[in-house]
Amino acid sequence: MSPPPSRDAASDPDASDLAEKGLYTRQNSSLTSTTTVNISPVPSSRILGSDTTAGQEVPELPVEAEKLASNDSKRLAPVITTKPLSPPVKGPRRSTLIRLWFSTYRLFFIFTTSLNLTGLLLAVLGRFSYAQDQAGAFILGNLLTAVLMRNEVFLRILYAVAIFGLRSWAPLRIKLAATSILQHVGGIHSGCALSGVTWLIYHVIDLARRGAEQQHKSVIISGIITMALMFISMLSAFPWVRNNYHNVFEKQHRFIGWLGLIATWIFVALENSYDAARGEWKVTTDTLIRSQALWFTMCITLCIIIPWATVRRVPVEVQIPSSKVAILCFEGGIQQGHLGRISRTSLMEYHAFGIISEGTNSAHHYMVCGVQGDFTQSLVQDPPKALWTRQFKFAGVGHASAMFKRGIRVCTGTGIGAALSTCIQSENWFLIWIGSDQEKTFGPIIKDLIHRNIPASRMILWDTKQRGGRPDTLQLLKDTWRSFEAEVVFITSNKRGNDELMQGCYEAGIHAFGTLWDF
């Protein structure tokens, strides 16, 4: 097996906008202690992120440190030279690759599907009478759980409980585990959705096997239609379809899923209104109210409707500092760690981006959109005056930063859109941003937000064009981890950069959460 690409920290300026998903690295919490470094003070002009220019003379020194200017902190900030460090050649250990592959996401997926398949197998063998009689509860219970794991309101509640419940007293290990659970709930979503459709197939086959003598034809037909719609909706969400044909995924998963919900209402109503034992219809309010399936269906419907009820068309100002990036400016401030979905239409082609805001009382918030696909290209070629968005923003893993005492936010390219708010709104977070020709590419708005809110002692801005190449980002991260006394690192980068940094952090004993691509 050939070693993976070198750990150059993925300084690609067109880094992914998949802002806030990640992988959890579990290590001993004692590794957060720092080592005292006795060095002479270094002029602030040598700190990358201060107002040095590309042509300014800076001695090529090893990574050094400088005391923070803050009166309430004696921690050290790393100093970076203009010469990129040589990246290590040795690849990650096989055990590291296995551990990172077997993430909490996959653990949740395997657990939920195994539990459901065990119950299904027992039902098929005639050893689980409750499942045989109440298959609808297993179908809709799984589907309700799947919907909840992607519901903005429910996830915001989970984040609030974790942050306010753990922030003041919980050991670091518990906080890391909670953060891992929050960012990997997609595994529960996928596992329960697959299990729900599997239970539905079992139930419809069982109805068809009994035949018209025991069940009315309309019940069987409605069950078959529901099963077909749910199955198509599930298939459209498979990673290969989602990643290669995003518009197909969005149309089929959303609209066919909605049709499946309508079909579910019909199926539930018909099945609970027909008395198979007597062979007659028994439509009463009492019969429907006592049905578990009806209440499950009602909860699923509410969970789908509520986020869409907050969709509004809002004014937007688009600034285009370069052909690679569009900066969108909206009214109102937003809490750190939240993301927003935007579209040109009310129902179709929604795209999620990280939000930059100086706080909830700020007059504006911003989105950094890298020009990569049709939607983002249209923002540059035909800037809109207004966009559709859900007013209720959803929480990303960066929102969990409020649980930790001190941390580091590493990002490349357009990943700054997801990372910057955390470092602006909290003085206990350190920013490392790597990109090419940063000021020219991202414009004065981003530069002003950074330098107005974050002191030079709490950031490293590595411009690969001005500095002559990429840094050894893993070594840079290790130095900052020790000097800043961080508890955790959040990474927003493209897949290659994310994988390299996650592998390096795991082997170095650094608690890190990076971008997650659902499998």
Short mmCIF file of C-alpha atoms in Angstrom, two decimals:
data_model
loop_
_atom_site.label_atom_id
_atom_site.label_comp_id
_atom_site.label_asym_id
_atom_site.label_seq_id
_atom_site.Cartn_x
_atom_site.Cartn_y
_atom_site.Cartn_z
CA MET A 1 0.00 0.00 0.00
CA SER A 2 1.60 3.26 -1.09
CA PRO A 3 1.78 6.10 1.43
CA PRO A 4 -0.80 8.91 1.15
CA PRO A 5 0.14 12.37 -0.10
CA SER A 6 2.42 14.40 2.14
CA ARG A 7 0.87 16.36 5.00
CA ASP A 8 0.96 19.80 3.44
CA ALA A 9 -2.29 20.82 5.18
CA ALA A 10 -4.22 21.32 2.01
CA SER A 11 -3.67 24.94 1.22
CA ASP A 12 -5.95 24.79 -1.81
CA PRO A 13 -7.65 28.19 -2.05
CA ASP A 14 -10.80 26.55 -3.40
CA ALA A 15 -11.28 24.48 -0.26
CA SER A 16 -14.59 22.84 0.35
CA ASP A 17 -17.53 24.80 1.75
CA LEU A 18 -18.78 21.71 3.58
CA ALA A 19 -18.36 23.67 6.67
CA GLU A 20 -19.02 21.95 9.90
CA LYS A 21 -18.89 18.18 9.82
CA GLY A 22 -16.05 16.19 11.25
CA LEU A 23 -14.20 13.25 12.64
CA TYR A 24 -13.53 12.75 16.33
CA THR A 25 -10.04 11.96 17.56
CA ARG A 26 -10.05 10.51 21.05
CA GLN A 27 -6.82 10.85 22.99
CA ASN A 28 -5.81 11.22 26.62
CA SER A 29 -6.87 14.59 27.90
CA SER A 30 -3.53 15.06 29.66
CA LEU A 31 -2.00 15.97 26.31
CA THR A 32 -3.43 19.46 26.57
CA SER A 33 -0.68 20.56 28.93
CA THR A 34 1.96 22.86 27.53
CA THR A 35 5.73 23.05 27.69
CA THR A 36 7.35 26.24 28.90
CA VAL A 37 9.54 27.85 26.25
CA ASN A 38 12.13 30.42 27.31
CA ILE A 39 12.90 32.68 24.37
CA SER A 40 13.53 36.32 23.73
CA PRO A 41 10.62 38.46 22.59
CA VAL A 42 10.24 38.66 18.81
CA PRO A 43 9.09 41.81 16.98
CA SER A 44 5.42 41.63 16.07
CA SER A 45 6.28 42.15 12.43
CA ARG A 46 7.56 38.58 12.30
CA ILE A 47 4.23 37.13 13.31
CA LEU A 48 2.34 35.95 10.29
CA GLY A 49 -0.97 37.72 10.35
CA SER A 50 0.47 41.09 11.36
CA ASP A 51 0.79 43.87 8.83
CA THR A 52 3.96 42.60 7.12
CA THR A 53 4.22 42.86 3.35
CA ALA A 54 5.34 40.29 0.82
CA GLY A 55 8.67 41.99 0.20
CA GLN A 56 9.52 42.70 3.83
CA GLU A 57 12.77 41.25 5.14
CA VAL A 58 12.11 38.55 7.70
CA PRO A 59 14.94 36.31 8.91
CA GLU A 60 14.46 32.63 8.15
CA LEU A 61 14.26 31.29 11.68
CA PRO A 62 12.77 28.15 13.16
CA VAL A 63 9.29 28.36 14.57
CA GLU A 64 9.51 30.74 17.56
CA ALA A 65 7.03 32.22 19.99
CA GLU A 66 5.97 35.58 21.35
CA LYS A 67 4.13 36.43 24.53
CA LEU A 68 0.54 37.50 24.05
CA ALA A 69 -0.19 41.14 24.61
CA SER A 70 -3.23 40.34 26.74
CA ASN A 71 -2.81 41.23 30.42
CA ASP A 72 -4.75 38.18 31.58
CA SER A 73 -2.76 35.61 29.63
CA LYS A 74 0.91 34.56 29.59
CA ARG A 75 0.59 31.98 26.85
CA LEU A 76 2.81 32.02 23.79
CA ALA A 77 1.86 32.41 20.14
CA PRO A 78 3.91 30.74 17.40
CA VAL A 79 5.96 32.81 15.00
CA ILE A 80 6.13 31.69 11.37
CA THR A 81 8.88 32.30 8.85
CA THR A 82 8.50 33.11 5.19
CA LYS A 83 10.15 29.83 4.21
CA PRO A 84 7.78 26.85 4.10
CA LEU A 85 8.94 23.94 6.18
CA SER A 86 9.61 20.61 4.50
CA PRO A 87 6.67 18.28 5.05
CA PRO A 88 7.32 14.83 6.53
CA VAL A 89 7.50 11.94 4.09
CA LYS A 90 6.37 9.09 6.33
CA GLY A 91 2.73 8.12 5.89
CA PRO A 92 0.23 7.37 8.65
CA ARG A 93 0.12 4.05 10.45
CA ARG A 94 -2.42 1.48 9.29
CA SER A 95 -4.03 1.55 12.73
CA THR A 96 -4.57 5.30 12.35
CA LEU A 97 -6.34 4.87 9.02
CA ILE A 98 -8.57 2.14 10.44
CA ARG A 99 -9.46 4.17 13.54
CA LEU A 100 -10.35 7.28 11.56
CA TRP A 101 -12.33 5.29 9.01
CA PHE A 102 -14.35 3.63 11.78
CA SER A 103 -15.77 6.94 12.90
CA THR A 104 -18.67 7.63 15.23
CA TYR A 105 -20.79 8.08 12.09
CA ARG A 106 -20.17 4.50 11.01
CA LEU A 107 -20.55 3.27 14.57
CA PHE A 108 -24.03 4.82 14.76
CA PHE A 109 -24.94 3.44 11.34
CA ILE A 110 -23.84 -0.09 12.19
CA PHE A 111 -25.55 0.01 15.59
CA THR A 112 -28.94 1.20 14.30
CA THR A 113 -29.04 -1.14 11.31
CA SER A 114 -27.84 -4.16 13.33
CA LEU A 115 -30.45 -3.56 16.02
CA ASN A 116 -33.23 -3.25 13.46
CA LEU A 117 -32.09 -6.21 11.38
CA THR A 118 -32.03 -8.38 14.51
CA GLY A 119 -35.64 -7.44 15.26
CA LEU A 120 -36.63 -7.97 11.65
CA LEU A 121 -35.05 -11.41 11.54
CA LEU A 122 -36.86 -12.42 14.72
CA ALA A 123 -40.15 -11.18 13.23
CA VAL A 124 -39.60 -13.20 10.04
CA LEU A 125 -38.89 -16.31 12.13
CA GLY A 126 -42.08 -15.75 14.14
CA ARG A 127 -40.25 -15.04 17.42
CA PHE A 128 -41.18 -11.36 17.77
CA SER A 129 -44.96 -11.15 17.90
CA TYR A 130 -45.08 -7.43 18.78
CA ALA A 131 -43.15 -6.53 15.60
CA GLN A 132 -45.45 -8.77 13.56
CA ASP A 133 -48.55 -7.02 14.92
CA GLN A 134 -47.13 -3.48 15.11
CA ALA A 135 -44.79 -3.28 12.12
CA GLY A 136 -46.03 0.25 11.43
CA ALA A 137 -44.52 1.44 14.72
CA PHE A 138 -41.09 0.16 13.67
CA ILE A 139 -41.42 1.65 10.19
CA LEU A 140 -42.50 5.10 11.30
CA GLY A 141 -40.43 5.15 14.49
CA ASN A 142 -37.28 4.70 12.42
CA LEU A 143 -38.37 7.27 9.83
CA LEU A 144 -39.22 9.80 12.57
CA THR A 145 -35.77 9.35 14.12
CA ALA A 146 -34.16 9.80 10.69
CA VAL A 147 -36.06 13.05 10.11
CA LEU A 148 -35.20 14.38 13.59
CA MET A 149 -31.48 13.88 12.96
CA ARG A 150 -31.71 16.38 10.08
CA ASN A 151 -34.15 18.79 11.73
CA GLU A 152 -32.71 22.25 12.48
CA VAL A 153 -34.84 22.84 15.58
CA PHE A 154 -34.10 19.47 17.17
CA LEU A 155 -30.35 19.76 16.52
CA ARG A 156 -30.25 23.28 17.94
CA ILE A 157 -31.87 21.91 21.10
CA LEU A 158 -29.28 19.11 21.30
CA TYR A 159 -26.42 21.59 20.93
CA ALA A 160 -27.91 23.89 23.57
CA VAL A 161 -28.30 21.02 26.05
CA ALA A 162 -24.70 19.87 25.43
CA ILE A 163 -23.16 23.34 25.64
CA PHE A 164 -25.00 24.66 28.69
CA GLY A 165 -25.12 21.29 30.39
CA LEU A 166 -21.41 20.40 30.04
CA ARG A 167 -19.48 23.64 29.63
CA SER A 168 -18.86 24.49 33.29
CA TRP A 169 -18.16 21.12 34.91
CA ALA A 170 -17.62 18.25 32.48
CA PRO A 171 -14.16 16.70 31.97
CA LEU A 172 -12.59 17.19 28.55
CA ARG A 173 -13.21 13.56 27.61
CA ILE A 174 -16.97 13.95 28.04
CA LYS A 175 -17.01 17.20 26.03
CA LEU A 176 -15.12 15.54 23.19
CA ALA A 177 -17.50 12.58 23.19
CA ALA A 178 -20.53 14.90 23.16
CA THR A 179 -19.10 16.88 20.25
CA SER A 180 -18.44 13.67 18.34
CA ILE A 181 -22.03 12.53 18.88
CA LEU A 182 -23.43 15.89 17.73
CA GLN A 183 -21.49 15.99 14.50
CA HIS A 184 -22.06 12.35 13.60
CA VAL A 185 -25.84 12.12 14.06
CA GLY A 186 -25.94 11.65 10.29
CA GLY A 187 -25.06 8.01 10.98
CA ILE A 188 -28.30 7.66 12.94
CA HIS A 189 -30.16 9.41 10.11
CA SER A 190 -28.81 7.01 7.48
CA GLY A 191 -29.19 3.89 9.62
CA CYS A 192 -32.75 4.61 10.71
CA ALA A 193 -33.85 5.66 7.20
CA LEU A 194 -32.51 2.41 5.73
CA SER A 195 -34.05 0.39 8.55
CA GLY A 196 -37.43 2.11 8.22
CA VAL A 197 -37.63 1.35 4.50
CA THR A 198 -36.55 -2.25 5.16
CA TRP A 199 -39.33 -2.69 7.76
CA LEU A 200 -41.78 -1.19 5.23
CA ILE A 201 -40.76 -3.71 2.57
CA TYR A 202 -41.22 -6.53 5.09
CA HIS A 203 -44.67 -5.24 6.09
CA VAL A 204 -45.93 -4.80 2.51
CA ILE A 205 -44.69 -8.27 1.52
CA ASP A 206 -46.47 -9.67 4.58
CA LEU A 207 -49.72 -7.92 3.57
CA ALA A 208 -49.41 -9.15 -0.01
CA ARG A 209 -48.69 -12.70 1.20
CA ARG A 210 -51.92 -12.75 3.19
CA GLY A 211 -53.80 -11.73 0.06
CA ALA A 212 -57.16 -10.10 -0.49
CA GLU A 213 -58.89 -12.68 1.68
CA GLN A 214 -57.39 -11.17 4.83
CA GLN A 215 -56.68 -7.58 3.74
CA HIS A 216 -58.45 -5.12 1.48
CA LYS A 217 -56.84 -4.52 -1.92
CA SER A 218 -56.73 -0.74 -1.39
CA VAL A 219 -54.56 -1.24 1.72
CA ILE A 220 -52.12 -3.45 -0.18
CA ILE A 221 -51.96 -1.07 -3.16
CA SER A 222 -51.36 1.99 -0.96
CA GLY A 223 -48.63 0.07 0.85
CA ILE A 224 -46.90 -0.82 -2.43
CA ILE A 225 -47.03 2.80 -3.62
CA THR A 226 -45.64 4.06 -0.30
CA MET A 227 -42.87 1.47 -0.39
CA ALA A 228 -41.86 2.39 -3.95
CA LEU A 229 -41.72 6.12 -3.21
CA MET A 230 -39.71 5.68 -0.01
CA PHE A 231 -37.32 3.29 -1.71
CA ILE A 232 -36.62 5.73 -4.57
CA SER A 233 -36.13 8.58 -2.09
CA MET A 234 -33.64 6.47 -0.14
CA LEU A 235 -31.70 5.40 -3.24
CA SER A 236 -31.33 9.01 -4.36
CA ALA A 237 -29.50 9.80 -1.10
CA PHE A 238 -26.72 7.27 -1.67
CA PRO A 239 -23.32 9.02 -1.66
CA TRP A 240 -22.52 8.28 -5.31
CA VAL A 241 -25.77 9.90 -6.46
CA ARG A 242 -25.55 12.76 -3.97
CA ASN A 243 -21.96 13.65 -4.85
CA ASN A 244 -22.16 13.26 -8.63
CA TYR A 245 -25.74 14.30 -9.36
CA HIS A 246 -26.62 16.76 -6.62
CA ASN A 247 -29.64 18.25 -8.38
CA VAL A 248 -31.05 14.78 -9.06
CA PHE A 249 -30.53 13.90 -5.40
CA GLU A 250 -32.23 17.07 -4.21
CA LYS A 251 -35.28 16.72 -6.46
CA GLN A 252 -35.89 13.05 -5.83
CA HIS A 253 -34.98 12.92 -2.16
CA ARG A 254 -37.13 15.95 -1.36
CA PHE A 255 -40.12 15.80 -3.68
CA ILE A 256 -40.47 12.03 -3.90
CA GLY A 257 -39.96 11.94 -0.16
CA TRP A 258 -42.85 14.39 0.25
CA LEU A 259 -45.01 12.24 -2.02
CA GLY A 260 -44.00 9.27 0.11
CA LEU A 261 -45.21 11.14 3.20
CA ILE A 262 -48.59 11.81 1.58
CA ALA A 263 -48.80 8.14 0.58
CA THR A 264 -47.92 7.19 4.17
CA TRP A 265 -50.89 9.18 5.50
CA ILE A 266 -53.19 7.33 3.08
CA PHE A 267 -51.66 3.95 3.91
CA VAL A 268 -51.93 4.51 7.67
CA ALA A 269 -55.52 5.77 7.43
CA LEU A 270 -56.65 2.84 5.26
CA GLU A 271 -54.87 0.15 7.25
CA ASN A 272 -56.22 1.39 10.58
CA SER A 273 -59.75 1.85 9.23
CA TYR A 274 -60.16 -1.66 7.84
CA ASP A 275 -60.99 -4.51 10.21
CA ALA A 276 -59.25 -7.46 8.58
CA ALA A 277 -60.77 -9.95 11.02
CA ARG A 278 -64.36 -8.97 10.14
CA GLY A 279 -63.63 -7.92 6.57
CA GLU A 280 -65.30 -4.53 6.95
CA TRP A 281 -64.42 -0.85 7.21
CA LYS A 282 -64.54 0.69 10.67
CA VAL A 283 -63.84 4.40 10.33
CA THR A 284 -64.08 6.08 13.73
CA THR A 285 -62.15 8.87 15.39
CA ASP A 286 -61.37 6.62 18.33
CA THR A 287 -59.78 4.00 16.07
CA LEU A 288 -57.46 6.52 14.45
CA ILE A 289 -56.50 8.26 17.70
CA ARG A 290 -55.45 4.97 19.28
CA SER A 291 -53.16 4.18 16.36
CA GLN A 292 -49.42 4.52 17.08
CA ALA A 293 -48.75 4.88 13.37
CA LEU A 294 -50.97 7.96 13.14
CA TRP A 295 -49.08 9.83 15.85
CA PHE A 296 -45.72 8.88 14.37
CA THR A 297 -46.86 10.18 10.98
CA MET A 298 -48.10 13.41 12.52
CA CYS A 299 -44.74 14.02 14.24
CA ILE A 300 -42.84 13.33 11.00
CA THR A 301 -45.03 15.81 9.16
CA LEU A 302 -44.49 18.54 11.77
CA CYS A 303 -40.71 18.00 11.75
CA ILE A 304 -40.67 18.49 7.97
CA ILE A 305 -43.01 21.48 7.90
CA ILE A 306 -41.50 23.60 10.70
CA PRO A 307 -38.12 24.39 9.05
CA TRP A 308 -39.81 25.15 5.73
CA ALA A 309 -42.23 27.51 7.47
CA THR A 310 -39.27 29.80 8.19
CA VAL A 311 -38.28 30.20 4.51
CA ARG A 312 -38.18 33.85 3.46
CA ARG A 313 -36.94 35.89 0.51
CA VAL A 314 -34.40 38.35 1.90
CA PRO A 315 -32.32 41.14 0.34
CA VAL A 316 -28.66 40.41 -0.29
CA GLU A 317 -25.67 42.45 -1.45
CA VAL A 318 -23.16 40.52 -3.52
CA GLN A 319 -19.54 41.64 -3.67
CA ILE A 320 -17.11 39.95 -6.05
CA PRO A 321 -13.51 40.59 -4.98
CA SER A 322 -12.21 38.05 -7.52
CA SER A 323 -13.42 35.50 -10.04
CA LYS A 324 -12.97 32.77 -7.44
CA VAL A 325 -15.13 34.11 -4.65
CA ALA A 326 -18.46 35.85 -4.05
CA ILE A 327 -19.11 37.54 -0.68
CA LEU A 328 -22.80 37.69 0.25
CA CYS A 329 -23.95 40.28 2.79
CA PHE A 330 -27.25 39.83 4.67
CA GLU A 331 -28.93 41.88 7.37
CA GLY A 332 -28.69 40.89 11.03
CA GLY A 333 -26.16 39.21 13.31
CA ILE A 334 -25.81 35.46 13.87
CA GLN A 335 -24.34 33.40 16.68
CA GLN A 336 -21.06 31.64 15.88
CA GLY A 337 -21.06 28.13 14.50
CA HIS A 338 -24.32 28.43 12.57
CA LEU A 339 -24.74 27.78 8.87
CA GLY A 340 -27.28 29.01 6.37
CA ARG A 341 -29.00 27.51 3.34
CA ILE A 342 -29.65 29.80 0.38
CA SER A 343 -31.34 29.42 -3.02
CA ARG A 344 -32.62 31.48 -5.92
CA THR A 345 -35.99 29.69 -5.66
CA SER A 346 -38.19 28.88 -2.70
CA LEU A 347 -38.13 25.09 -3.09
CA MET A 348 -35.12 24.00 -5.13
CA GLU A 349 -31.33 23.96 -5.13
CA TYR A 350 -30.49 25.00 -1.60
CA HIS A 351 -26.80 25.28 -0.74
CA ALA A 352 -25.27 25.49 2.73
CA PHE A 353 -22.50 27.95 3.63
CA GLY A 354 -20.76 28.97 6.81
CA ILE A 355 -21.76 32.32 8.29
CA ILE A 356 -19.39 35.09 9.36
CA SER A 357 -20.78 37.45 11.97
CA GLU A 358 -19.36 39.67 14.69
CA GLY A 359 -22.20 38.71 17.04
CA THR A 360 -25.95 38.51 17.43
CA ASN A 361 -26.20 42.31 17.71
CA SER A 362 -24.21 42.93 14.54
CA ALA A 363 -25.87 44.78 11.68
CA HIS A 364 -24.81 42.23 9.04
CA HIS A 365 -23.59 38.70 8.49
CA TYR A 366 -21.66 37.29 5.53
CA MET A 367 -21.24 34.12 3.50
CA VAL A 368 -18.07 33.27 1.56
CA CYS A 369 -19.01 31.32 -1.57
CA GLY A 370 -16.22 29.68 -3.56
CA VAL A 371 -17.00 29.63 -7.28
CA GLN A 372 -17.07 25.91 -8.07
CA GLY A 373 -20.48 24.79 -9.38
CA ASP A 374 -23.36 26.19 -11.40
CA PHE A 375 -25.01 27.89 -8.44
CA THR A 376 -21.92 29.71 -7.19
CA GLN A 377 -20.89 30.64 -10.72
CA SER A 378 -24.29 32.28 -11.20
CA LEU A 379 -23.64 34.45 -8.12
CA VAL A 380 -20.68 35.98 -9.98
CA GLN A 381 -22.15 36.09 -13.48
CA ASP A 382 -25.61 37.27 -12.43
CA PRO A 383 -25.51 38.67 -8.87
CA PRO A 384 -28.97 38.46 -7.24
CA LYS A 385 -30.65 41.27 -5.32
CA ALA A 386 -32.49 38.80 -3.08
CA LEU A 387 -32.21 35.12 -2.14
CA TRP A 388 -34.41 32.58 -0.41
CA THR A 389 -33.18 31.29 2.93
CA ARG A 390 -34.41 29.54 6.05
CA GLN A 391 -34.48 32.14 8.80
CA PHE A 392 -33.88 29.44 11.40
CA LYS A 393 -30.20 28.59 10.89
CA PHE A 394 -28.81 25.16 11.66
CA ALA A 395 -25.92 24.46 13.99
CA GLY A 396 -22.69 22.99 12.72
CA VAL A 397 -19.96 21.30 14.73
CA GLY A 398 -18.24 24.68 15.15
CA HIS A 399 -21.11 25.71 17.40
CA ALA A 400 -19.82 23.17 19.94
CA SER A 401 -16.68 25.32 20.35
CA ALA A 402 -18.54 27.11 23.16
CA MET A 403 -18.06 23.98 25.29
CA PHE A 404 -14.27 24.25 25.34
CA LYS A 405 -11.95 26.59 27.24
CA ARG A 406 -9.44 27.14 24.43
CA GLY A 407 -9.19 25.87 20.87
CA ILE A 408 -7.70 26.29 17.41
CA ARG A 409 -9.66 26.83 14.21
CA VAL A 410 -7.73 25.67 11.11
CA CYS A 411 -9.12 26.40 7.66
CA THR A 412 -8.00 26.65 4.05
CA GLY A 413 -9.38 28.85 1.28
CA THR A 414 -13.11 29.46 1.48
CA GLY A 415 -13.23 27.48 4.72
CA ILE A 416 -12.71 30.85 6.38
CA GLY A 417 -16.46 31.34 6.01
CA ALA A 418 -17.16 28.59 8.53
CA ALA A 419 -14.24 29.28 10.86
CA LEU A 420 -14.00 33.03 11.31
CA SER A 421 -17.06 33.68 13.52
CA THR A 422 -15.76 31.36 16.23
CA CYS A 423 -12.49 33.29 16.51
CA ILE A 424 -14.21 36.68 16.28
CA GLN A 425 -16.83 35.97 18.93
CA SER A 426 -14.52 34.17 21.38
CA GLU A 427 -11.14 35.43 22.56
CA ASN A 428 -10.21 31.87 23.52
CA TRP A 429 -9.93 30.61 19.95
CA PHE A 430 -6.88 30.83 17.69
CA LEU A 431 -7.25 31.22 13.90
CA ILE A 432 -4.97 29.54 11.34
CA TRP A 433 -5.97 30.39 7.78
CA ILE A 434 -4.01 29.14 4.76
CA GLY A 435 -4.79 30.33 1.25
CA SER A 436 -3.41 31.85 -1.92
CA ASP A 437 -3.34 35.62 -2.43
CA GLN A 438 -5.80 36.07 0.43
CA GLU A 439 -6.43 39.81 0.27
CA LYS A 440 -6.86 39.92 -3.50
CA THR A 441 -8.99 36.75 -3.61
CA PHE A 442 -11.28 37.49 -0.64
CA GLY A 443 -11.31 41.28 -0.69
CA PRO A 444 -11.27 44.03 1.95
CA ILE A 445 -14.40 42.86 3.83
CA ILE A 446 -12.83 39.65 5.10
CA LYS A 447 -9.51 41.39 5.82
CA ASP A 448 -11.26 44.08 7.83
CA LEU A 449 -13.33 41.56 9.82
CA ILE A 450 -10.17 39.65 10.73
CA HIS A 451 -7.89 42.54 11.68
CA ARG A 452 -10.58 44.54 13.47
CA ASN A 453 -11.61 41.67 15.73
CA ILE A 454 -8.65 39.32 16.16
CA PRO A 455 -5.27 40.47 17.53
CA ALA A 456 -2.09 39.34 15.78
CA SER A 457 -1.18 37.23 18.80
CA ARG A 458 -4.27 35.07 18.18
CA MET A 459 -3.99 34.33 14.47
CA ILE A 460 -1.74 33.05 11.73
CA LEU A 461 -2.58 34.03 8.17
CA TRP A 462 -0.42 32.09 5.73
CA ASP A 463 -0.62 33.47 2.21
CA THR A 464 0.97 30.79 0.03
CA LYS A 465 1.58 33.22 -2.82
CA GLN A 466 3.34 35.83 -0.71
CA ARG A 467 5.18 33.33 1.47
CA GLY A 468 6.45 31.26 -1.43
CA GLY A 469 4.54 28.05 -0.78
CA ARG A 470 2.70 25.97 1.75
CA PRO A 471 3.77 25.52 5.35
CA ASP A 472 4.19 22.23 7.14
CA THR A 473 0.74 22.76 8.61
CA LEU A 474 0.90 19.80 10.94
CA GLN A 475 4.05 21.13 12.60
CA LEU A 476 2.53 24.59 12.67
CA LEU A 477 -0.53 23.13 14.37
CA LYS A 478 1.56 21.23 16.91
CA ASP A 479 3.47 24.37 17.87
CA THR A 480 0.28 26.40 18.22
CA TRP A 481 -1.38 23.58 20.20
CA ARG A 482 1.41 23.66 22.79
CA SER A 483 1.89 27.42 23.01
CA PHE A 484 -1.80 28.35 23.04
CA GLU A 485 -2.66 25.51 25.47
CA ALA A 486 -5.58 24.42 23.30
CA GLU A 487 -8.01 21.66 24.20
CA VAL A 488 -9.34 20.93 20.73
CA VAL A 489 -8.83 21.67 17.03
CA PHE A 490 -11.58 22.16 14.42
CA ILE A 491 -10.53 21.71 10.79
CA THR A 492 -12.31 23.01 7.68
CA SER A 493 -10.52 21.98 4.50
CA ASN A 494 -10.87 19.94 1.34
CA LYS A 495 -10.81 16.15 1.58
CA ARG A 496 -7.10 15.67 1.04
CA GLY A 497 -6.12 18.35 3.52
CA ASN A 498 -8.66 17.17 6.05
CA ASP A 499 -7.47 13.56 5.89
CA GLU A 500 -3.79 14.49 6.22
CA LEU A 501 -4.37 16.77 9.19
CA MET A 502 -6.70 14.31 10.93
CA GLN A 503 -4.15 11.52 10.54
CA GLY A 504 -1.36 13.72 11.86
CA CYS A 505 -3.41 15.01 14.78
CA TYR A 506 -4.45 11.51 15.79
CA GLU A 507 -0.86 10.29 15.87
CA ALA A 508 0.30 13.44 17.71
CA GLY A 509 -2.34 13.08 20.40
CA ILE A 510 -4.21 16.25 19.38
CA HIS A 511 -7.99 16.21 19.80
CA ALA A 512 -9.28 17.15 16.35
CA PHE A 513 -12.57 17.33 14.49
CA GLY A 514 -12.45 17.64 10.71
CA THR A 515 -14.76 17.64 7.73
CA LEU A 516 -16.89 14.52 7.31
CA TRP A 517 -18.03 13.20 3.94
CA ASP A 518 -20.96 10.84 4.59
CA PHE A 519 -20.29 7.36 3.24
#
